[in-house]
XYZ file of C-alpha atoms in Angstrom:
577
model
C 3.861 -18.754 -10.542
C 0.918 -16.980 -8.363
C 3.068 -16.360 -5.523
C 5.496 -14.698 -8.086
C 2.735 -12.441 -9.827
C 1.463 -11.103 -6.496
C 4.480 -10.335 -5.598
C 5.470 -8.027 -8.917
C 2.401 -6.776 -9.213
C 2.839 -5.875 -5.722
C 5.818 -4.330 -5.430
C 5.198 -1.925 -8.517
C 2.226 -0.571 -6.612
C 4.225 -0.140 -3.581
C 6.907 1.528 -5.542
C 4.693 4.067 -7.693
C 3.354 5.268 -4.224
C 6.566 6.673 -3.326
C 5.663 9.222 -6.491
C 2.227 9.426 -5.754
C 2.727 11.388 -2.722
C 4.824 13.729 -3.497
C 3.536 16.040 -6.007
C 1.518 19.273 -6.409
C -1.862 20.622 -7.992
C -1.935 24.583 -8.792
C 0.577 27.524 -10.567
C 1.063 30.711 -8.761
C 3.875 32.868 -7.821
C 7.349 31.510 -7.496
C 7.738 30.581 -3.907
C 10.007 33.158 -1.786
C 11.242 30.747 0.377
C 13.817 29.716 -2.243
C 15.462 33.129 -1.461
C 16.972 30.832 1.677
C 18.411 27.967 -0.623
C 21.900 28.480 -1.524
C 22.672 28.529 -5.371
C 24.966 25.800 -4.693
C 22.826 23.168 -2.716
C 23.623 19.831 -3.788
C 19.860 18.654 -4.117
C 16.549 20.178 -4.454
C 12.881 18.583 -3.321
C 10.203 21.206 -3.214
C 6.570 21.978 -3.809
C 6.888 25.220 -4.960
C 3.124 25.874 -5.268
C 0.365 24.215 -2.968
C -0.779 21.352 -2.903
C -4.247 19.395 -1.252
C -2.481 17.040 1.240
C -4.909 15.706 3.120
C -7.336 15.348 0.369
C -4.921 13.153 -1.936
C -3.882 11.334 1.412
C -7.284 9.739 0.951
C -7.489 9.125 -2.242
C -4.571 7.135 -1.878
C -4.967 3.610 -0.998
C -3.454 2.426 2.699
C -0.746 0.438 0.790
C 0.817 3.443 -1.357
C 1.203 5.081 2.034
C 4.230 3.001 3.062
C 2.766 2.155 6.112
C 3.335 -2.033 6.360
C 7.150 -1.100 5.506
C 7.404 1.141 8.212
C 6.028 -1.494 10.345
C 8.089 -3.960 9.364
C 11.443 -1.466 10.412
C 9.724 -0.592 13.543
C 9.065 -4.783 14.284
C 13.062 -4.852 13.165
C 13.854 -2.128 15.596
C 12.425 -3.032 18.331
C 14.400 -4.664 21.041
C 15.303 -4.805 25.160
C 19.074 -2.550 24.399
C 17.606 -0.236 22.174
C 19.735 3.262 22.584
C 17.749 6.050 23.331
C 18.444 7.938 19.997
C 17.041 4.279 18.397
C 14.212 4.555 20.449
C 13.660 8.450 19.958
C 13.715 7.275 15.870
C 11.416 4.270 16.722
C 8.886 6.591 18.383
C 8.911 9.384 15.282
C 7.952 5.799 13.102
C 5.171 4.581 15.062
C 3.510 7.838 14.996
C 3.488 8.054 11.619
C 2.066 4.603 11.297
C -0.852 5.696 13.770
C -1.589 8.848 11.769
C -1.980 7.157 8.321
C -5.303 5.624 9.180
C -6.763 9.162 7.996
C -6.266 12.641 6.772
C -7.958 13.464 10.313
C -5.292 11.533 12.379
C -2.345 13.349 10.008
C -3.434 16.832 10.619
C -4.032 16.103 14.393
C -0.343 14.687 14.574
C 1.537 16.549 12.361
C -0.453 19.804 11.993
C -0.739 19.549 8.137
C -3.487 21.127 6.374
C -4.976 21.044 3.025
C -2.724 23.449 1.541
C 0.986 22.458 1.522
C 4.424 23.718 0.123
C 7.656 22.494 1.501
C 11.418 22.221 0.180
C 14.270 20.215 1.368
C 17.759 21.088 0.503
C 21.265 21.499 1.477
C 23.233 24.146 2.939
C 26.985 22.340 2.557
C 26.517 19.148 3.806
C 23.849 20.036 6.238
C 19.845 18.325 4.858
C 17.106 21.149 5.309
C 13.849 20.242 5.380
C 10.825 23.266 5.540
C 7.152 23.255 4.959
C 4.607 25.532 5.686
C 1.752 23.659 8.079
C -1.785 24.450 9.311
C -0.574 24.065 13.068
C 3.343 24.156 13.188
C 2.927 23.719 17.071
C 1.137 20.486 16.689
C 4.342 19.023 14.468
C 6.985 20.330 17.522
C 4.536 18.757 20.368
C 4.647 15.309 18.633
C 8.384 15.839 18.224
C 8.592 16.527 22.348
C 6.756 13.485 23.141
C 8.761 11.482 21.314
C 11.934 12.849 23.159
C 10.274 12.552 26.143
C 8.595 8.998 25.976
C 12.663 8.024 24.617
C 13.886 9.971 27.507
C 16.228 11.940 25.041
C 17.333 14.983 25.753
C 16.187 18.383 24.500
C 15.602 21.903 25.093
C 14.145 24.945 24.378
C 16.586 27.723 23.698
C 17.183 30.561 20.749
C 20.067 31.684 17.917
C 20.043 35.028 17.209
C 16.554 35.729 18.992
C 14.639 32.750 17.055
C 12.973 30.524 18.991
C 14.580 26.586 18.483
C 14.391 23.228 20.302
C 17.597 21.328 20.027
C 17.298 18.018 20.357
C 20.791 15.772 21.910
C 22.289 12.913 20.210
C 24.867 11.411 21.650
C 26.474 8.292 22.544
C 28.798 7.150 25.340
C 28.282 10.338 26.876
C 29.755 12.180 23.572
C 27.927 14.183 21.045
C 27.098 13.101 17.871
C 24.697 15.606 16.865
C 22.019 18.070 17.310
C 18.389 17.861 15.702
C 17.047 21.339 15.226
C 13.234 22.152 15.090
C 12.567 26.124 14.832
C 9.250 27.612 13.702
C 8.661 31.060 12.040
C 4.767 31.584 11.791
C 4.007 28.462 9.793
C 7.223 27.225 8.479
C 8.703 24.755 10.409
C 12.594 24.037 9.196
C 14.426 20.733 10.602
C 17.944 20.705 10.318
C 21.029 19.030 12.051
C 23.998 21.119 14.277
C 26.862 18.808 13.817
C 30.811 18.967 14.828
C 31.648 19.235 11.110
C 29.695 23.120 10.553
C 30.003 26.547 12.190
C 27.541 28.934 13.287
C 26.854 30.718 10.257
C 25.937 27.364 8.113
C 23.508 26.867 11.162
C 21.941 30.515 10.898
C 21.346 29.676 6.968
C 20.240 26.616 7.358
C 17.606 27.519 9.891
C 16.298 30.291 7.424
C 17.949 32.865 9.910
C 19.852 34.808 7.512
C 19.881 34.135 3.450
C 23.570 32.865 1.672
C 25.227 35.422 -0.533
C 24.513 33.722 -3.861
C 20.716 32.186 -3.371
C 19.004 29.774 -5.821
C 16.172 32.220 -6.523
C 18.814 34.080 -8.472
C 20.633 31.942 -10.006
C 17.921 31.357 -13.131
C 18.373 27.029 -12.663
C 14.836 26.361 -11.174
C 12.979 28.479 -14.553
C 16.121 26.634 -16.784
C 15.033 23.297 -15.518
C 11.053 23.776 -15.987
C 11.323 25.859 -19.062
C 13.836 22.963 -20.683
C 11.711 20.040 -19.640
C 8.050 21.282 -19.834
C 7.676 21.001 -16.349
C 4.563 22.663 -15.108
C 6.145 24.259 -11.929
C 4.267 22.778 -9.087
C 6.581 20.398 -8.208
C 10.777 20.157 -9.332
C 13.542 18.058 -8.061
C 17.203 17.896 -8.768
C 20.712 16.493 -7.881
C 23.779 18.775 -9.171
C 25.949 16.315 -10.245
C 28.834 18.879 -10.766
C 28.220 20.056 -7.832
C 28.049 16.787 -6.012
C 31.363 15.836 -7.982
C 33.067 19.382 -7.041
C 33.058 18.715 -3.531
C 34.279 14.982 -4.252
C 37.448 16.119 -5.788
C 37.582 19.677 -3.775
C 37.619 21.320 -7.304
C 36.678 24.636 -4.862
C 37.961 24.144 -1.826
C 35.932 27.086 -0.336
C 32.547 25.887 -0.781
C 30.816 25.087 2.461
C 30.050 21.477 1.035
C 33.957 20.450 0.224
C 34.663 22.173 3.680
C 32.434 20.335 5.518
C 33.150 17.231 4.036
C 36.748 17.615 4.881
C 36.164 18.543 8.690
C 33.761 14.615 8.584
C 36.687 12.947 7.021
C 39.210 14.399 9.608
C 36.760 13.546 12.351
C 36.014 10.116 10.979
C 40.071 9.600 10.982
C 39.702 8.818 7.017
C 42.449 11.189 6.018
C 43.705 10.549 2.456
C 40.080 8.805 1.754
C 39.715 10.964 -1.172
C 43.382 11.668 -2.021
C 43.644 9.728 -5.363
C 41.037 11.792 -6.953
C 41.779 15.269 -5.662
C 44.588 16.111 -8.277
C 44.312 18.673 -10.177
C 43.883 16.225 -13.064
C 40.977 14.765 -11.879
C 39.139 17.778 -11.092
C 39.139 18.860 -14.654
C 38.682 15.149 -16.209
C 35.656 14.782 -13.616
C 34.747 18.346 -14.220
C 34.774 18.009 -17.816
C 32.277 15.009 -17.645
C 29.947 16.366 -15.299
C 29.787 19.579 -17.679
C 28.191 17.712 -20.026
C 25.705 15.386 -17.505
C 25.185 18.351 -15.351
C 22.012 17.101 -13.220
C 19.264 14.745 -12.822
C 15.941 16.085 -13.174
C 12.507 15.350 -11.969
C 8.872 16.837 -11.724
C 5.424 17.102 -12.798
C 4.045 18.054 -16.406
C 0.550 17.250 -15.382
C -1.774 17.397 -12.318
C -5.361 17.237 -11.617
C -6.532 15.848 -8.040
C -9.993 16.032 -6.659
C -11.528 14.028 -3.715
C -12.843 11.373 -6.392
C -9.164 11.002 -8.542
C -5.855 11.919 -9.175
C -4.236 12.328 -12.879
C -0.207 12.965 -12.979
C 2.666 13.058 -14.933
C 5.703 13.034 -13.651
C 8.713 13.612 -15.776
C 12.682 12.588 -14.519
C 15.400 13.242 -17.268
C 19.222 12.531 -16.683
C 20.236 15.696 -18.469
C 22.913 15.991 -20.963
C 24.302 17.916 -23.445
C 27.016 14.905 -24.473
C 25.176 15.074 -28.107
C 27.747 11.902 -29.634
C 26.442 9.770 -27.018
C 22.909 11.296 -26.871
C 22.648 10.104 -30.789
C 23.860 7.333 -30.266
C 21.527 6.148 -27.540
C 18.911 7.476 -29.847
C 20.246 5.456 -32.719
C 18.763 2.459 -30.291
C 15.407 3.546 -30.057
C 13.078 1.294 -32.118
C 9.091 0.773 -32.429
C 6.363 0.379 -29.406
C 2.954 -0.469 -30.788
C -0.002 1.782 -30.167
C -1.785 -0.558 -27.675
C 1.155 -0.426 -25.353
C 0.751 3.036 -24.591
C -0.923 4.722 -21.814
C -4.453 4.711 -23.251
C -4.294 1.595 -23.524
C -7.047 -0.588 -21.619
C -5.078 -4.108 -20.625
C -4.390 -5.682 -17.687
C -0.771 -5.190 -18.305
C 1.378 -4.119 -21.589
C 5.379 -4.396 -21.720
C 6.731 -3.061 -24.823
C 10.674 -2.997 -26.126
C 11.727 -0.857 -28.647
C 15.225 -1.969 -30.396
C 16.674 -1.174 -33.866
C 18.617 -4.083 -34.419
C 21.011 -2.609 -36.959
C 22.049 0.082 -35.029
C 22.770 -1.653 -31.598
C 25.921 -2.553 -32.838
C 27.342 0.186 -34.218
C 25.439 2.185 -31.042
C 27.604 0.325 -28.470
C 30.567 1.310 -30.397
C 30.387 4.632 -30.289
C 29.704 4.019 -26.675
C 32.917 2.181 -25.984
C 34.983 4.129 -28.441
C 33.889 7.494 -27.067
C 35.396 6.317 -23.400
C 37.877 4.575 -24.908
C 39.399 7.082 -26.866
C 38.688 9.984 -24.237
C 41.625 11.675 -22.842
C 42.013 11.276 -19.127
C 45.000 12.607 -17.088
C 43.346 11.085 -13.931
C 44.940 8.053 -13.317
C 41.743 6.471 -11.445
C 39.974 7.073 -14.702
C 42.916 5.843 -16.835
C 43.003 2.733 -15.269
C 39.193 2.073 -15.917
C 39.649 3.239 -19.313
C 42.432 0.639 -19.697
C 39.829 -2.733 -18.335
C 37.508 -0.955 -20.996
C 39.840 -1.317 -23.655
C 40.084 -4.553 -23.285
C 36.769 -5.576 -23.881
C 35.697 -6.245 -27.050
C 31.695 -4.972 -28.481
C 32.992 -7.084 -31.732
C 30.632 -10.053 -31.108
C 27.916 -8.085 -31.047
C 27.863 -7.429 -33.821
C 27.473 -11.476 -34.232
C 24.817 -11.874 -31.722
C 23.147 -8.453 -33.476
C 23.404 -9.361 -37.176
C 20.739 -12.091 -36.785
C 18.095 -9.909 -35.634
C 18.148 -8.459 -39.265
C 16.004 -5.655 -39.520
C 14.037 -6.031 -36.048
C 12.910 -3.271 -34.422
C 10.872 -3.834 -31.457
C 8.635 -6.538 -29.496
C 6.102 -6.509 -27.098
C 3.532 -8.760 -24.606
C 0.225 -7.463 -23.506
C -2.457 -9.212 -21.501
C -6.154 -7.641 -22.214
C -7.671 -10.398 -19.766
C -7.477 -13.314 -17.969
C -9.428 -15.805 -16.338
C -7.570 -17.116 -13.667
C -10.543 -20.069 -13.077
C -9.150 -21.720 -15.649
C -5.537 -20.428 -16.032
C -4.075 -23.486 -14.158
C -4.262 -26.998 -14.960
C -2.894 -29.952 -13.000
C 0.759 -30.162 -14.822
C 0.486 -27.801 -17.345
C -0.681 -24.052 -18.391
C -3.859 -23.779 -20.007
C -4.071 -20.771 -23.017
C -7.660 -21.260 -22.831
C -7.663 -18.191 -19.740
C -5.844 -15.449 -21.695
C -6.923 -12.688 -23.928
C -3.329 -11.678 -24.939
C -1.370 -10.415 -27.798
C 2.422 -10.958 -28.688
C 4.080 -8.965 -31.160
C 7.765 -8.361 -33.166
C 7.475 -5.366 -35.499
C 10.597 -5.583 -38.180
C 11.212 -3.293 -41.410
C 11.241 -6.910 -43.236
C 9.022 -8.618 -40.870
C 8.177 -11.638 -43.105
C 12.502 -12.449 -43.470
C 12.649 -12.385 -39.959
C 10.304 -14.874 -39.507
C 11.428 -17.054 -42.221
C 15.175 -16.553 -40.442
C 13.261 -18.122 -37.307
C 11.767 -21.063 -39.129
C 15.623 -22.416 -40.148
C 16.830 -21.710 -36.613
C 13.675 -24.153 -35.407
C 13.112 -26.930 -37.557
C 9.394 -27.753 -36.172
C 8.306 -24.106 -37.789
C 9.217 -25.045 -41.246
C 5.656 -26.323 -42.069
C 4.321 -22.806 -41.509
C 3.458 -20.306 -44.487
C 1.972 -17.080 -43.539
C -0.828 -15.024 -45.827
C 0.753 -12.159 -46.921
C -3.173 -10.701 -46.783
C -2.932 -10.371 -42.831
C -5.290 -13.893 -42.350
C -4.464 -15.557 -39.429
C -3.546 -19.537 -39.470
C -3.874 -21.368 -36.445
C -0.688 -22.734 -33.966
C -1.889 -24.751 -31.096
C 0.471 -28.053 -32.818
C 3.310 -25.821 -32.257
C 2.546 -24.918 -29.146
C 5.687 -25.165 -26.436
C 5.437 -28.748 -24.294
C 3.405 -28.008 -21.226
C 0.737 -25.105 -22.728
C -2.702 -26.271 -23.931
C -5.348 -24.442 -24.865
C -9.002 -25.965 -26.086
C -9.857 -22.269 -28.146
C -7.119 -21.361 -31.278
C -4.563 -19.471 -30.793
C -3.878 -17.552 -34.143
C -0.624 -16.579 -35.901
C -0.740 -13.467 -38.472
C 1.237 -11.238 -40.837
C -0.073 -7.872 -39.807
C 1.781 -5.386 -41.864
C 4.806 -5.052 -40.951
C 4.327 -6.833 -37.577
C 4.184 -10.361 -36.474
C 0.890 -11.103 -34.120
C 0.497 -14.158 -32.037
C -2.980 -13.744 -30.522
C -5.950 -15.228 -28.960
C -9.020 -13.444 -27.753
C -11.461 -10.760 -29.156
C -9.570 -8.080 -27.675
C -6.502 -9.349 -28.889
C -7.374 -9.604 -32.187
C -8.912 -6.366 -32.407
C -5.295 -5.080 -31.311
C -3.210 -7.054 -33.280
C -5.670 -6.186 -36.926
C -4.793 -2.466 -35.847
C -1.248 -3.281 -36.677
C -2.200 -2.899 -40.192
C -2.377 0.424 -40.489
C 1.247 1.189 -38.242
C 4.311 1.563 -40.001
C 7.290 0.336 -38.423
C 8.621 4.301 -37.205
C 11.147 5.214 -34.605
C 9.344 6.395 -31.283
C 10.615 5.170 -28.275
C 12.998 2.181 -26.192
C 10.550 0.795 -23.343
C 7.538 0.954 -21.934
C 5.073 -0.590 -19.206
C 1.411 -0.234 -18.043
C -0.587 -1.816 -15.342
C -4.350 -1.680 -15.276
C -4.759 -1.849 -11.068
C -8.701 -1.798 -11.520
C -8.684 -4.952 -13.491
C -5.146 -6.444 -12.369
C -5.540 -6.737 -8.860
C -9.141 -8.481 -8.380
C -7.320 -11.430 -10.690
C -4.352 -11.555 -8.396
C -6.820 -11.710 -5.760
C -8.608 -14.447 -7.217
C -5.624 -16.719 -7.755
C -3.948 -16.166 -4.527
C -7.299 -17.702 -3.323
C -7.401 -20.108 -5.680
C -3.812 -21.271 -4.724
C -4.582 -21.844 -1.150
C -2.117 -19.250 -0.419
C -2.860 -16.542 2.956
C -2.960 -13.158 1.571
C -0.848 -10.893 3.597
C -3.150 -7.889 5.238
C -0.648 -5.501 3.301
C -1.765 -6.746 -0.034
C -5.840 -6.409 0.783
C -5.965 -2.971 0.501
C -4.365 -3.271 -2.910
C -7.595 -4.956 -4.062
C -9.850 -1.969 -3.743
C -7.743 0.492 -5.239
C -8.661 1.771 -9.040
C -5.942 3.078 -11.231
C -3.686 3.113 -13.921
C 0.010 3.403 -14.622
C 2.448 3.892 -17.652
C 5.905 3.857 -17.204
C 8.165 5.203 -20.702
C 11.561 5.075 -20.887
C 13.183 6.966 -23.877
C 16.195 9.447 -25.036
C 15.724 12.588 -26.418
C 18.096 15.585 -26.638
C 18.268 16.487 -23.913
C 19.289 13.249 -22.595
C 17.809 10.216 -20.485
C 14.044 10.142 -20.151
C 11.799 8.456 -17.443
C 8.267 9.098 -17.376
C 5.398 7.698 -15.140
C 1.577 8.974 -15.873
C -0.548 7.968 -13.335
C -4.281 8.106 -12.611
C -5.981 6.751 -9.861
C -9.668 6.701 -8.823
C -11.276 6.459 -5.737
């Protein structure tokens, strides 16, 4: 069970990084290099103000840098018939894992200062990717010597007076495609030249000339921030209509449906896409995607200095579907108070369900496909296998829970000296609290008591006292301190420890309200020294990947929840040096 802790502890610190590194600190002016994105790019990653690279690169902690996974491809890669595109690729990789060990060794590779903004995007089908760098010339020199040290061909040449390497990939003597590095004073823009786009996608795409209708313009960037609270240093998006426009080549003149067509024809695939390019499927896929227009993403908070970082980062599936929206909210149920994100435990997971509405929830789910109107015969046929399953026995399963409305698991400490006994698990190491929060909390448990016959013997004070459980413990726990049992308001507490209790006696005072579905927080500061602990303990080699985790301070809450304007994922995160 060690091996399996350090591993999920692990991997959720590995994950977060991936949003660690990628947001911004400051507000200014809105950034003018949006004037080259095309209204209609597909996607949208940008740091529209700047932000202190190489100051948060340090803060961070080696193993939220990515670096041991990068290793691991490279060690994957590696081998005596490697292409020279592979190799070109492998070279790009192991510079990056060289220039992690500091902010120093990044600059000095990549020519990225303390003050960064950057954007990628699409033009069609083509990925853009620009930032504005310290020393542009130092990111194109690393670029060379990778070429060079792959033997892959390049060269220096110019479009329309602008200065570009091109870099060659091909294969069996055939082109594939061209890598594009330009600079214009300190933007650097990578793109690709491929067989599927013409000369005027390239010249946009290279920030050579701006498209017609530009995203700048088109109001969606201040829609987005001004609709989610964003704070404007850092937004992200995927056009879902958009994305599903080109699909079914709703608009067969935009340079993303075009460009797709010319990759089909040259991948021989013709007729890949045939069955849902009808005019009926446009306008059923249409009609969906006008309602879940985009998925959403970017900061609400930021504060970094050399000593810590605080964030929030907000990601919303956006809708405007309001039958399904309330219905989703209809689910939402009750997450205590020590779950959330000022919480101070080792790790909190919180689930908040109103029983009597999951039921009738799901069925407006399933009705609301089931009884949509699809010409598209793709979508008619899944509608069809929908309509033949039933949500009935839910209802069943669902009916039980009564008036439940939300449980949760929280560990405030542990002592992992103790935790493990020969042949069995020893309570005695926890300081933890387990709660279900109900509208009629005390039915619910009496409900339990005639589903397990060895409860029956138990009577809980209705004045919040707590009676002791270790009898009833499961076969295989032991503990030689109590482990206490309470009616706490409306909530049901199994506890043991002082922090614990102190938790579970603040129940008291919460009523049982609607505010949320899920939610998750991990305590790195005090989490990871355990995990350390008990992979020593266990005999166990700890993997040099997973050392640097044990010297990192932090905090992370994760909340999942619907609102109305649709799906809502946040992560607040605060880490200290």
């Amino acid at each position: 069970m060690k091996k399996y802790l350090l591993a999920l502890v692990t991997g959720t610190a590995i994950a977060s990084g991936g949003y660690y590194i990628t947001q911004t600190n400051s507000n200014s002016d809105p950034l003018p290099q949006l004037d080259y994105v095309p209204a209609d790019t597909l996607f949208l990653w940008s740091q529209l103000n700047s932000f202190p690279y190489l100051q948060y690169f340090d803060l961070l902690p080696q193993s939220y840098k990515n670096v041991h996974q990068i290793e691991d491809v490279i060690a994957t890669m590696k081998s005596d018939d490697m292409s020279v595109n592979q190799r070109f690729i492998l070279n790009l990789l192991e510079q990056y894992s060289k220039s992690a060990a500091s902010s120093e060794h990044i600059q000095r590779t990549w020519g990225i200062n303390n003050d960064l903004k950057a954007l990628a995007y699409t033009v069609g089908l083509l990925p853009v990717l620009r930032a504005e760098l310290g020393e542009p010339e130092v990111f194109n020199t690393t670029i060379k010597q990778a070429a060079e040290d792959a033997n892959l061909r390049y060269e220096d040449t110019q479009i329309d007076g602008s200065p570009v390497t091109r870099y060659f990939f091909e294969e069996g003597g055939q082109r594939i495609f061209d890598l594009l590095v330009a600079i214009n004073e300190n933007w650097v823009t990578v793109t690709v030249d491929t067989p599927f786009n013409d000369s005027d996608d390239l010249k946009t795409a290279l920030g050579l000339t701006k498209p017609l209708n530009t995203l700048s313009s088109s109001g969606k960037v201040d829609k987005y921030i001004q609709n989610h609270q964003l704070d404007g240093n850092n937004l992200a998006f995927l056009d879902t209509g958009l994305f599903v426009d080109m699909l079914t080549a709703k608009n067969p003149d935009s340079p993303a449906t075009q460009m797709l067509d010319k990759l089909i024809g040259l991948s021989n695939s013709d007729g890949a896409l045939e069955s849902i390019r009808t005019p009926e499927c446009q306008q059923d896929f249409s009609n969906i995607t006008q309602k879940w227009p985009a998925i959403i993403s970017g900061t609400q908070k930021m504060d970094i200095t050399s000593q810590f970082a605080d964030l929030k980062v907000s990601t919303v599936i956006a809708s405007s579907d309001t039958k399904i929206l309330n219905a989703l909210q209809n689910m939402r149920g009750f997450l205590p108070q020590h779950t959330q994100s000022n919480n101070d435990a080792l790790i909190t997971l919180g689930l908040g369900l109103n029983a009597n509405q999951l039921s009738p929830s799901i069925n407006t789910l399933w009705a609301a496909f089931a009884s949509a109107r699809f010409d598209c015969t793709p979508l008619n046929t899944l509608q069809a296998q929908t309509k033949g399953v039933n949500p009935a026995p839910l209802a069943m399963a669902t009916g039980m829970l009564g008036s439940f409305k939300g449980v949760s698991a929280t560990i405030f400490d542990i002592d992992v000296n103790t935790l493990y006994q020969p042949d069995e698990f020893d309570t005695k190491a926890l300081d933890a609290l387990i709660t279900v929060s109900a509208d009629d909390v005390q039915a619910l448990f009496n409900m339990a008591k005639s589903l397990v016959p060895e409860l029956a013997s138990l009577t809980l004070p209705n004045d919040g006292s707590a009676i002791e459980i270790n009898d009833y413990l499961p076969p295989g726990v032991s503990t030689s301190t109590p482990v206490y049992l309470a009616l706490k308001g409306q909530h049901l507490a199994v506890y043991k420890g002082n922090m614990a209790e102190k938790a579970a006696n603040g129940l008291n005072s919460q009523a049982v309200t609607v505010n949320g579905l899920a939610n998750f927080g991990l305590n790195s500061a005090k989490i990871f020294p355990k995990v350390f602990e008990a992979a020593k303990q266990s005999g166990e080699p700890i993997p040099d990947e997973l050392k640097e985790l044990f010297n990192q301070t932090g905090k992370m809450h994760v909340q999942y929840d619907i609102n109305d304007k649709g799906i809502v994922f946040d992560v607040d995160i605060k880490i200290t040096k």
